[in-house]
Amino acid sequence: MSETNVCDPSRIALYGDLLDFTGTPAWGAVQDPSVRYRPGHWLLIEDGRIHAVQAEPPGPEWQRHDHAGRLILPGFIDTHVHAPQLDVIASYGTELLDWLERYTFPAECRYADPGVARMGAARFLDALLAHGTTAAVVFPTVHKVSAEALFEAARERGMRLIAGKVLMDRHAPDGLRDDVTQAERDCVDLIQRFHGVERLGYAVTVRFAPTSTPEQLAMAGALCRDDATLYMQTHVAENRAEVEWVAKLFPQARSYLDVYAQVGLVHARSVMAHGIWLDDADRRLLRDTGAQIAHCPSSNLFLGSGLFDWRQAMEQGVRLSVASDVGGGTSLSIQRNLLDAYKIQALRGERLTAWTGLHAATRGAAEALSLGHEIGSFDAGCAADVCVWDWTSCAVSEARDAVARELHERVFAWMCLSDSRNLAAAYVAGMPRAR
Ligand SMILES: [Zn+2]
């Protein structure tokens, strides 16, 4: 499909139906001014960055790739996913706390081995790219080597990746616990070597409150206080049994979220996975600090964790992104997760538009990560993390697409029926990385 001329290899032009967002779509609005749809346009990429979008074909100095009749979107951003858990995706029969004991912790133990960590990181990032996800906020394991392997593999692929060695010094099996002193030393070393290097960012990574002692949580908070550019990632209020356990472990805290807030772990660069069982005071705190919830729809359904109230979080001003949470989640596909998000809202009597869903996986996630100037849209100057999608992949989706009358109907059907099989090409900073 590509037509190559004698031209500057640093200048490429992609032709297709361009869709991105200029702002946050209103809840429930199938027509919204923030939707920027430019069918049959050229996306000009120079030196790995978005140069311009135009209707007219560019000059001969541009290497042209004709994707006529295909949908072109900013690469998806998965704000919460566990690299080592690809090995336990689709594991039968448990809720969160049992699932960790039975499946997840044994799988994570293997990542103490540098060879396993390296192979796992490469396989994981290639899988993300094959699903159209070009940036991610990722949990490796407690082992320093697993974080190193992930950062190195992301660097080789030019990917925007935020990660950090997992902190856990209690309530975990042998081989998966660190201690405060060694963990701090490892974090400081990793921050020095990887944070802000090329497209990498370090996240102080607390697995969740039950697996860290108060001393370790305090150490994590101190790291964040020392450097406001660091991210922080953890889980909060995913499952009711977990919430009760946290209340017993931290009786002095007002709520689960408050355990983190008391030590300085809730801030503008915090990514809180799940946040199903929060109250109004918690959501006010998230709003006021700018911390975001990474909503994990397929995981919440698969583990029976609960039905997240997207509309309430949005109306109360909480920043929100969408995430696969593999291996609790059942697919790395952001579309599959958005379909599950739609079903969760349907069970709540609400309707999630394709606009709100796709915005949360692109521009919304980028802005929540303070990276709106870098990823998530086709604004000039952003890195060219771009995915090209087939509108259809089979007879059923073809028939559905053929009768779609207006844009939202068409994109919504695509969101529900598409997955990694629809991906025609993925570019990371202008470089082809998948297909
Ligand atoms: Zn998770």
Short mmCIF file of C-alpha atoms and ligand atoms in Angstrom, two decimals:
data_model
loop_
_atom_site.label_atom_id
_atom_site.label_comp_id
_atom_site.label_asym_id
_atom_site.label_seq_id
_atom_site.Cartn_x
_atom_site.Cartn_y
_atom_site.Cartn_z
CA MET A 1 0.00 0.00 0.00
CA SER A 2 2.94 2.37 0.27
CA GLU A 3 4.31 4.43 -2.55
CA THR A 4 7.96 5.28 -2.06
CA ASN A 5 9.61 8.16 -3.90
CA VAL A 6 13.14 9.44 -3.92
CA CYS A 7 12.74 11.62 -0.87
CA ASP A 8 13.87 12.56 2.59
CA PRO A 9 13.44 9.49 4.89
CA SER A 10 12.84 11.80 7.85
CA ARG A 11 9.68 13.11 6.16
CA ILE A 12 6.72 10.78 5.83
CA ALA A 13 3.10 11.48 5.01
CA LEU A 14 0.22 9.17 5.94
CA TYR A 15 -3.07 9.41 4.05
CA GLY A 16 -6.34 8.26 5.61
CA ASP A 17 -9.29 9.21 7.83
CA LEU A 18 -7.78 11.12 10.76
CA LEU A 19 -9.60 11.15 14.10
CA ASP A 20 -8.44 12.83 17.30
CA PHE A 21 -9.78 15.21 19.96
CA THR A 22 -9.24 18.88 20.71
CA GLY A 23 -10.78 18.73 24.19
CA THR A 24 -12.91 16.61 26.49
CA PRO A 25 -16.19 15.36 24.98
CA ALA A 26 -19.31 15.94 27.06
CA TRP A 27 -20.81 12.87 28.73
CA GLY A 28 -23.41 11.22 26.51
CA ALA A 29 -22.95 13.59 23.55
CA VAL A 30 -22.77 11.72 20.24
CA GLN A 31 -22.11 15.02 18.50
CA ASP A 32 -19.42 17.04 20.20
CA PRO A 33 -17.22 19.95 19.10
CA SER A 34 -14.13 18.31 20.62
CA VAL A 35 -14.20 15.55 17.98
CA ARG A 36 -11.79 16.35 15.16
CA TYR A 37 -12.49 14.11 12.18
CA ARG A 38 -10.62 14.79 8.97
CA PRO A 39 -11.38 12.05 6.43
CA GLY A 40 -9.11 11.79 3.41
CA HIS A 41 -6.34 13.97 4.87
CA TRP A 42 -2.55 13.80 4.97
CA LEU A 43 -0.70 13.54 8.28
CA LEU A 44 2.78 14.96 7.79
CA ILE A 45 5.53 13.62 10.06
CA GLU A 46 8.98 15.17 10.19
CA ASP A 47 11.84 13.86 12.34
CA GLY A 48 9.41 11.72 14.33
CA ARG A 49 7.00 14.54 15.16
CA ILE A 50 3.66 15.73 13.80
CA HIS A 51 4.35 18.52 11.36
CA ALA A 52 0.92 19.28 9.93
CA VAL A 53 -2.40 17.89 8.71
CA GLN A 54 -3.62 18.93 5.28
CA ALA A 55 -6.08 17.97 2.58
CA GLU A 56 -3.67 18.60 -0.31
CA PRO A 57 -1.04 15.96 -1.17
CA PRO A 58 2.44 16.97 0.02
CA GLY A 59 5.37 17.56 -2.34
CA PRO A 60 7.73 14.91 -3.71
CA GLU A 61 10.15 15.34 -0.81
CA TRP A 62 7.66 13.48 1.41
CA GLN A 63 7.60 9.68 1.51
CA ARG A 64 3.91 8.89 1.02
CA HIS A 65 1.97 6.02 2.61
CA ASP A 66 -1.51 5.70 1.20
CA HIS A 67 -3.98 4.34 3.75
CA ALA A 68 -7.09 5.48 1.90
CA GLY A 69 -10.23 4.13 3.54
CA ARG A 70 -8.46 3.45 6.83
CA LEU A 71 -8.90 5.07 10.22
CA ILE A 72 -5.85 6.84 11.66
CA LEU A 73 -5.77 7.51 15.40
CA PRO A 74 -3.15 8.65 17.88
CA GLY A 75 -1.52 5.56 19.43
CA PHE A 76 -3.39 4.31 22.48
CA ILE A 77 -2.07 4.95 25.98
CA ASP A 78 -2.59 2.09 28.46
CA THR A 79 -2.26 3.67 31.90
CA HIS A 80 -2.21 0.50 33.97
CA VAL A 81 -0.86 -2.88 32.93
CA HIS A 82 1.43 -5.54 34.40
CA ALA A 83 4.20 -6.79 32.10
CA PRO A 84 4.82 -10.14 33.88
CA GLN A 85 1.13 -10.99 34.02
CA LEU A 86 0.80 -11.87 30.34
CA ASP A 87 1.59 -15.36 31.66
CA VAL A 88 -1.53 -15.45 33.87
CA ILE A 89 -4.05 -13.68 31.64
CA ALA A 90 -7.33 -15.61 31.57
CA SER A 91 -6.79 -17.56 34.81
CA TYR A 92 -9.91 -19.22 36.18
CA GLY A 93 -12.02 -18.82 39.20
CA THR A 94 -10.88 -16.20 41.73
CA GLU A 95 -11.32 -12.67 43.07
CA LEU A 96 -8.48 -10.22 43.61
CA LEU A 97 -6.78 -11.45 46.80
CA ASP A 98 -6.95 -15.17 45.90
CA TRP A 99 -5.96 -14.37 42.33
CA LEU A 100 -2.78 -12.65 43.55
CA GLU A 101 -1.83 -15.61 45.76
CA ARG A 102 -2.67 -18.37 43.35
CA TYR A 103 -1.61 -17.02 39.96
CA THR A 104 0.12 -13.65 40.01
CA PHE A 105 2.75 -13.98 42.71
CA PRO A 106 4.13 -17.29 41.37
CA ALA A 107 4.38 -15.79 37.86
CA GLU A 108 6.16 -12.70 39.18
CA CYS A 109 8.73 -14.78 41.10
CA ARG A 110 10.22 -15.91 37.80
CA TYR A 111 11.24 -12.34 36.93
CA ALA A 112 14.12 -12.44 39.40
CA ASP A 113 15.95 -14.17 36.53
CA PRO A 114 17.43 -11.52 34.21
CA GLY A 115 16.90 -13.73 31.14
CA VAL A 116 13.22 -14.22 31.94
CA ALA A 117 12.88 -10.48 32.65
CA ARG A 118 14.45 -9.49 29.33
CA MET A 119 12.45 -11.93 27.23
CA GLY A 120 9.27 -11.05 29.09
CA ALA A 121 9.78 -7.30 28.58
CA ALA A 122 10.39 -7.68 24.84
CA ARG A 123 7.38 -9.96 24.38
CA PHE A 124 5.19 -7.63 26.40
CA LEU A 125 6.11 -4.41 24.55
CA ASP A 126 5.76 -6.08 21.15
CA ALA A 127 2.32 -7.29 22.23
CA LEU A 128 1.34 -3.74 23.24
CA LEU A 129 2.43 -2.42 19.85
CA ALA A 130 0.56 -5.19 18.04
CA HIS A 131 -2.58 -3.95 19.82
CA GLY A 132 -2.03 -0.31 18.80
CA THR A 133 -0.78 0.80 22.21
CA THR A 134 2.27 3.02 21.80
CA ALA A 135 2.65 4.35 25.36
CA ALA A 136 2.01 2.75 28.73
CA VAL A 137 2.28 3.01 32.49
CA VAL A 138 3.55 -0.40 33.52
CA PHE A 139 4.16 -2.55 36.58
CA PRO A 140 7.12 -4.91 36.29
CA THR A 141 7.89 -6.90 39.48
CA VAL A 142 9.65 -6.27 42.79
CA HIS A 143 12.94 -7.22 41.15
CA LYS A 144 15.15 -4.34 40.06
CA VAL A 145 16.21 -6.32 37.00
CA SER A 146 12.61 -6.51 35.77
CA ALA A 147 12.37 -2.71 35.73
CA GLU A 148 15.74 -2.40 34.00
CA ALA A 149 14.66 -4.91 31.34
CA LEU A 150 11.44 -3.01 30.70
CA PHE A 151 13.15 0.37 30.39
CA GLU A 152 15.83 -1.03 28.06
CA ALA A 153 13.26 -2.74 25.84
CA ALA A 154 11.15 0.44 25.65
CA ARG A 155 14.23 2.45 24.75
CA GLU A 156 15.06 0.05 21.93
CA ARG A 157 11.55 0.59 20.55
CA GLY A 158 11.51 4.35 21.11
CA MET A 159 8.38 4.02 23.26
CA ARG A 160 6.99 6.40 25.83
CA LEU A 161 7.04 4.22 28.94
CA ILE A 162 6.47 4.98 32.60
CA ALA A 163 7.43 2.26 35.06
CA GLY A 164 9.22 1.56 38.32
CA LYS A 165 10.40 -1.29 40.47
CA VAL A 166 7.46 -2.59 42.50
CA LEU A 167 7.64 -1.91 46.24
CA MET A 168 6.40 -4.70 48.51
CA ASP A 169 7.92 -5.60 51.85
CA ARG A 170 5.14 -7.61 53.51
CA HIS A 171 2.19 -9.93 52.79
CA ALA A 172 3.95 -11.46 49.81
CA PRO A 173 5.75 -14.79 49.42
CA ASP A 174 9.50 -15.38 49.67
CA GLY A 175 11.27 -14.10 46.59
CA LEU A 176 8.83 -11.23 46.13
CA ARG A 177 9.63 -9.05 49.14
CA ASP A 178 12.14 -6.23 49.37
CA ASP A 179 13.05 -4.13 52.42
CA VAL A 180 12.93 -0.39 52.88
CA THR A 181 16.67 0.27 52.67
CA GLN A 182 17.41 -1.86 49.63
CA ALA A 183 14.24 -0.73 47.87
CA GLU A 184 15.17 2.91 48.33
CA ARG A 185 18.66 2.29 47.00
CA ASP A 186 17.25 0.49 43.94
CA CYS A 187 14.72 3.25 43.26
CA VAL A 188 17.33 6.00 43.47
CA ASP A 189 19.63 4.12 41.10
CA LEU A 190 16.83 3.45 38.58
CA ILE A 191 15.64 7.07 38.75
CA GLN A 192 19.15 8.32 38.01
CA ARG A 193 19.58 5.96 35.07
CA PHE A 194 16.17 6.10 33.42
CA HIS A 195 13.91 8.96 34.60
CA GLY A 196 13.64 11.60 31.89
CA VAL A 197 16.04 9.70 29.66
CA GLU A 198 14.72 9.80 26.09
CA ARG A 199 11.03 8.90 26.42
CA LEU A 200 11.20 7.08 29.76
CA GLY A 201 9.68 8.19 33.04
CA TYR A 202 10.05 6.70 36.50
CA ALA A 203 7.02 5.90 38.64
CA VAL A 204 7.37 5.22 42.34
CA THR A 205 5.44 1.95 42.26
CA VAL A 206 3.61 0.78 45.36
CA ARG A 207 1.84 -2.49 44.57
CA PHE A 208 -0.97 -1.64 46.98
CA ALA A 209 -1.20 -0.54 50.58
CA PRO A 210 -1.41 -4.07 52.11
CA THR A 211 1.96 -5.17 50.68
CA SER A 212 3.95 -2.22 52.02
CA THR A 213 4.76 -1.43 55.65
CA PRO A 214 4.03 2.12 56.85
CA GLU A 215 7.81 2.68 56.77
CA GLN A 216 8.02 1.71 53.11
CA LEU A 217 5.05 3.91 52.23
CA ALA A 218 6.76 6.82 53.98
CA MET A 219 9.94 6.16 51.98
CA ALA A 220 7.91 6.14 48.74
CA GLY A 221 6.26 9.43 49.68
CA ALA A 222 9.66 10.98 50.43
CA LEU A 223 10.92 10.01 46.96
CA CYS A 224 7.94 11.83 45.42
CA ARG A 225 8.46 14.88 47.62
CA ASP A 226 12.14 15.07 46.62
CA ASP A 227 11.35 15.14 42.89
CA ALA A 228 7.98 16.48 41.71
CA THR A 229 8.61 15.17 38.18
CA LEU A 230 8.37 11.55 39.32
CA TYR A 231 5.20 9.59 38.64
CA MET A 232 3.54 7.34 41.19
CA GLN A 233 1.44 4.28 40.40
CA THR A 234 -0.57 1.97 42.62
CA HIS A 235 -3.93 0.26 43.10
CA VAL A 236 -6.75 1.70 45.17
CA ALA A 237 -10.24 0.52 46.16
CA GLU A 238 -10.53 -2.25 43.60
CA ASN A 239 -12.40 -4.89 45.54
CA ARG A 240 -14.50 -4.83 48.70
CA ALA A 241 -12.52 -7.48 50.60
CA GLU A 242 -9.35 -5.52 49.79
CA VAL A 243 -10.90 -2.28 51.10
CA GLU A 244 -11.86 -4.02 54.37
CA TRP A 245 -8.34 -5.43 54.75
CA VAL A 246 -6.80 -1.98 54.27
CA ALA A 247 -9.16 -0.53 56.89
CA LYS A 248 -7.91 -3.17 59.39
CA LEU A 249 -4.25 -2.61 58.51
CA PHE A 250 -4.46 1.19 58.66
CA PRO A 251 -7.09 2.02 61.30
CA GLN A 252 -5.88 5.61 61.59
CA ALA A 253 -6.62 6.40 57.92
CA ARG A 254 -9.97 7.94 56.96
CA SER A 255 -10.13 5.82 53.81
CA TYR A 256 -8.03 3.60 51.56
CA LEU A 257 -6.97 6.60 49.46
CA ASP A 258 -6.10 8.46 52.65
CA VAL A 259 -3.42 5.83 53.45
CA TYR A 260 -1.57 7.10 50.38
CA ALA A 261 -2.47 10.76 50.91
CA GLN A 262 -1.05 10.77 54.46
CA VAL A 263 2.44 9.97 53.16
CA GLY A 264 2.39 12.26 50.12
CA LEU A 265 1.62 9.70 47.43
CA VAL A 266 -1.46 11.43 46.00
CA HIS A 267 -0.35 14.15 43.60
CA ALA A 268 -0.67 15.38 40.01
CA ARG A 269 1.47 12.54 38.69
CA SER A 270 -0.25 9.72 40.58
CA VAL A 271 -1.96 6.97 38.59
CA MET A 272 -4.48 5.18 40.80
CA ALA A 273 -5.77 1.97 39.24
CA HIS A 274 -9.46 1.08 39.70
CA GLY A 275 -10.89 3.50 42.30
CA ILE A 276 -14.26 1.72 42.27
CA TRP A 277 -14.99 1.92 45.99
CA LEU A 278 -14.21 5.56 46.73
CA ASP A 279 -16.41 8.20 48.35
CA ASP A 280 -17.03 11.88 47.61
CA ALA A 281 -14.21 13.04 49.90
CA ASP A 282 -11.79 10.74 48.06
CA ARG A 283 -12.91 12.07 44.69
CA ARG A 284 -12.53 15.66 45.93
CA LEU A 285 -8.97 14.82 46.94
CA LEU A 286 -8.25 13.32 43.51
CA ARG A 287 -9.72 16.39 41.83
CA ASP A 288 -7.82 18.87 44.00
CA THR A 289 -4.47 17.09 43.61
CA GLY A 290 -4.88 16.22 39.91
CA ALA A 291 -4.26 12.51 40.55
CA GLN A 292 -5.96 10.27 38.01
CA ILE A 293 -7.99 7.09 38.11
CA ALA A 294 -6.94 4.44 35.59
CA HIS A 295 -10.25 2.68 34.96
CA CYS A 296 -9.73 -1.02 34.14
CA PRO A 297 -13.01 -2.31 32.67
CA SER A 298 -12.18 -5.87 31.55
CA SER A 299 -10.33 -6.56 34.79
CA ASN A 300 -13.20 -5.23 36.90
CA LEU A 301 -15.64 -7.53 35.13
CA PHE A 302 -13.34 -10.57 35.02
CA LEU A 303 -12.42 -10.46 38.71
CA GLY A 304 -15.93 -9.36 39.69
CA SER A 305 -14.53 -6.25 41.38
CA GLY A 306 -17.39 -3.83 40.76
CA LEU A 307 -19.02 -1.40 38.34
CA PHE A 308 -17.02 1.82 38.19
CA ASP A 309 -19.11 5.02 38.07
CA TRP A 310 -17.43 6.84 35.19
CA ARG A 311 -19.95 9.66 34.97
CA GLN A 312 -19.75 10.48 38.66
CA ALA A 313 -15.94 10.61 38.58
CA MET A 314 -16.07 12.86 35.52
CA GLU A 315 -18.72 15.19 36.96
CA GLN A 316 -16.75 15.50 40.18
CA GLY A 317 -13.71 16.65 38.21
CA VAL A 318 -11.51 13.55 38.56
CA ARG A 319 -9.00 12.95 35.77
CA LEU A 320 -9.67 9.64 34.11
CA SER A 321 -7.94 7.27 31.73
CA VAL A 322 -8.63 3.73 30.59
CA ALA A 323 -6.38 0.72 31.08
CA SER A 324 -6.18 -2.98 30.33
CA ASP A 325 -4.83 -4.17 33.71
CA VAL A 326 -3.63 -7.38 32.09
CA GLY A 327 -3.45 -10.05 33.62
CA GLY A 328 -6.57 -9.19 35.69
CA GLY A 329 -7.83 -7.72 32.45
CA THR A 330 -8.58 -10.12 29.64
CA SER A 331 -7.13 -8.22 26.68
CA LEU A 332 -4.41 -5.72 25.83
CA SER A 333 -6.82 -4.36 23.22
CA ILE A 334 -8.02 -0.90 24.23
CA GLN A 335 -11.11 -1.38 22.04
CA ARG A 336 -12.04 -4.56 23.92
CA ASN A 337 -11.61 -2.67 27.16
CA LEU A 338 -13.76 0.21 25.92
CA LEU A 339 -16.45 -2.26 24.92
CA ASP A 340 -16.36 -3.64 28.46
CA ALA A 341 -16.47 -0.07 29.77
CA TYR A 342 -19.61 0.51 27.72
CA LYS A 343 -21.20 -2.63 29.21
CA ILE A 344 -20.31 -1.54 32.75
CA GLN A 345 -22.00 1.81 32.16
CA ALA A 346 -24.99 0.07 30.59
CA LEU A 347 -25.41 -1.97 33.80
CA ARG A 348 -25.39 1.34 35.68
CA GLY A 349 -28.10 2.76 33.40
CA GLU A 350 -25.63 5.05 31.62
CA ARG A 351 -24.24 5.20 28.08
CA LEU A 352 -20.56 5.62 27.27
CA THR A 353 -20.02 7.30 23.89
CA ALA A 354 -17.19 6.25 21.60
CA TRP A 355 -15.92 9.82 22.00
CA THR A 356 -15.59 9.68 25.77
CA GLY A 357 -14.00 6.23 25.54
CA LEU A 358 -11.49 6.99 22.81
CA HIS A 359 -10.63 10.36 24.33
CA ALA A 360 -9.78 8.62 27.64
CA ALA A 361 -7.40 6.31 25.76
CA THR A 362 -5.64 9.12 23.87
CA ARG A 363 -5.71 12.83 24.65
CA GLY A 364 -7.39 12.37 28.04
CA ALA A 365 -4.72 9.94 29.24
CA ALA A 366 -1.94 12.12 27.86
CA GLU A 367 -3.24 15.19 29.67
CA ALA A 368 -3.76 13.26 32.90
CA LEU A 369 -0.08 12.25 32.67
CA SER A 370 0.97 15.89 32.01
CA LEU A 371 2.02 14.73 28.53
CA GLY A 372 -0.63 16.47 26.42
CA HIS A 373 2.10 18.37 24.57
CA GLU A 374 3.82 15.06 23.65
CA ILE A 375 1.28 12.33 22.90
CA GLY A 376 -2.42 11.62 22.46
CA SER A 377 -3.30 13.90 19.53
CA PHE A 378 -2.31 15.10 16.08
CA ASP A 379 -1.41 18.57 17.32
CA ALA A 380 1.68 19.91 15.56
CA GLY A 381 4.79 19.22 17.61
CA CYS A 382 3.53 16.03 19.27
CA ALA A 383 5.54 12.85 18.83
CA ALA A 384 4.24 10.84 15.88
CA ASP A 385 2.85 7.89 17.84
CA VAL A 386 0.20 6.95 15.32
CA CYS A 387 -1.87 3.85 14.51
CA VAL A 388 -3.58 2.99 11.26
CA TRP A 389 -6.66 0.79 11.56
CA ASP A 390 -8.87 -1.07 9.13
CA TRP A 391 -12.47 -0.06 9.67
CA THR A 392 -13.49 -3.70 9.31
CA SER A 393 -11.94 -7.16 9.66
CA CYS A 394 -14.65 -9.66 8.75
CA ALA A 395 -18.01 -10.07 7.03
CA VAL A 396 -19.93 -9.06 10.16
CA SER A 397 -18.04 -5.82 10.72
CA GLU A 398 -18.13 -5.04 6.99
CA ALA A 399 -21.89 -5.37 6.89
CA ARG A 400 -22.26 -3.25 10.03
CA ASP A 401 -19.93 -0.55 8.72
CA ALA A 402 -21.76 -0.41 5.40
CA VAL A 403 -25.05 0.63 6.99
CA ALA A 404 -23.66 3.13 9.52
CA ARG A 405 -25.30 6.49 8.80
CA GLU A 406 -23.33 9.00 10.79
CA LEU A 407 -19.87 9.29 12.31
CA HIS A 408 -20.54 8.29 15.90
CA GLU A 409 -22.50 5.23 14.79
CA ARG A 410 -19.62 4.17 12.59
CA VAL A 411 -16.87 4.76 15.15
CA PHE A 412 -18.89 3.17 17.94
CA ALA A 413 -19.43 0.01 15.87
CA TRP A 414 -15.69 0.01 15.11
CA MET A 415 -14.89 0.35 18.82
CA CYS A 416 -17.16 -2.61 19.62
CA LEU A 417 -16.12 -4.92 16.79
CA SER A 418 -12.43 -4.19 16.21
CA ASP A 419 -9.29 -5.48 17.90
CA SER A 420 -5.63 -6.14 17.09
CA ARG A 421 -6.62 -7.81 13.80
CA ASN A 422 -7.71 -4.41 12.49
CA LEU A 423 -4.30 -2.83 13.03
CA ALA A 424 -2.67 -2.02 9.68
CA ALA A 425 0.37 -0.13 10.99
CA ALA A 426 1.78 1.36 14.18
CA TYR A 427 4.33 4.17 14.19
CA VAL A 428 6.32 5.14 17.24
CA ALA A 429 7.91 8.57 16.93
CA GLY A 430 7.45 8.19 13.17
CA MET A 431 9.12 4.77 12.97
CA PRO A 432 7.07 1.76 11.84
CA ARG A 433 7.01 -0.69 14.78
CA ALA A 434 4.20 -3.11 14.02
CA ARG A 435 2.80 -4.83 10.93
ZN ZN B 1 -3.24 -3.91 38.35
#
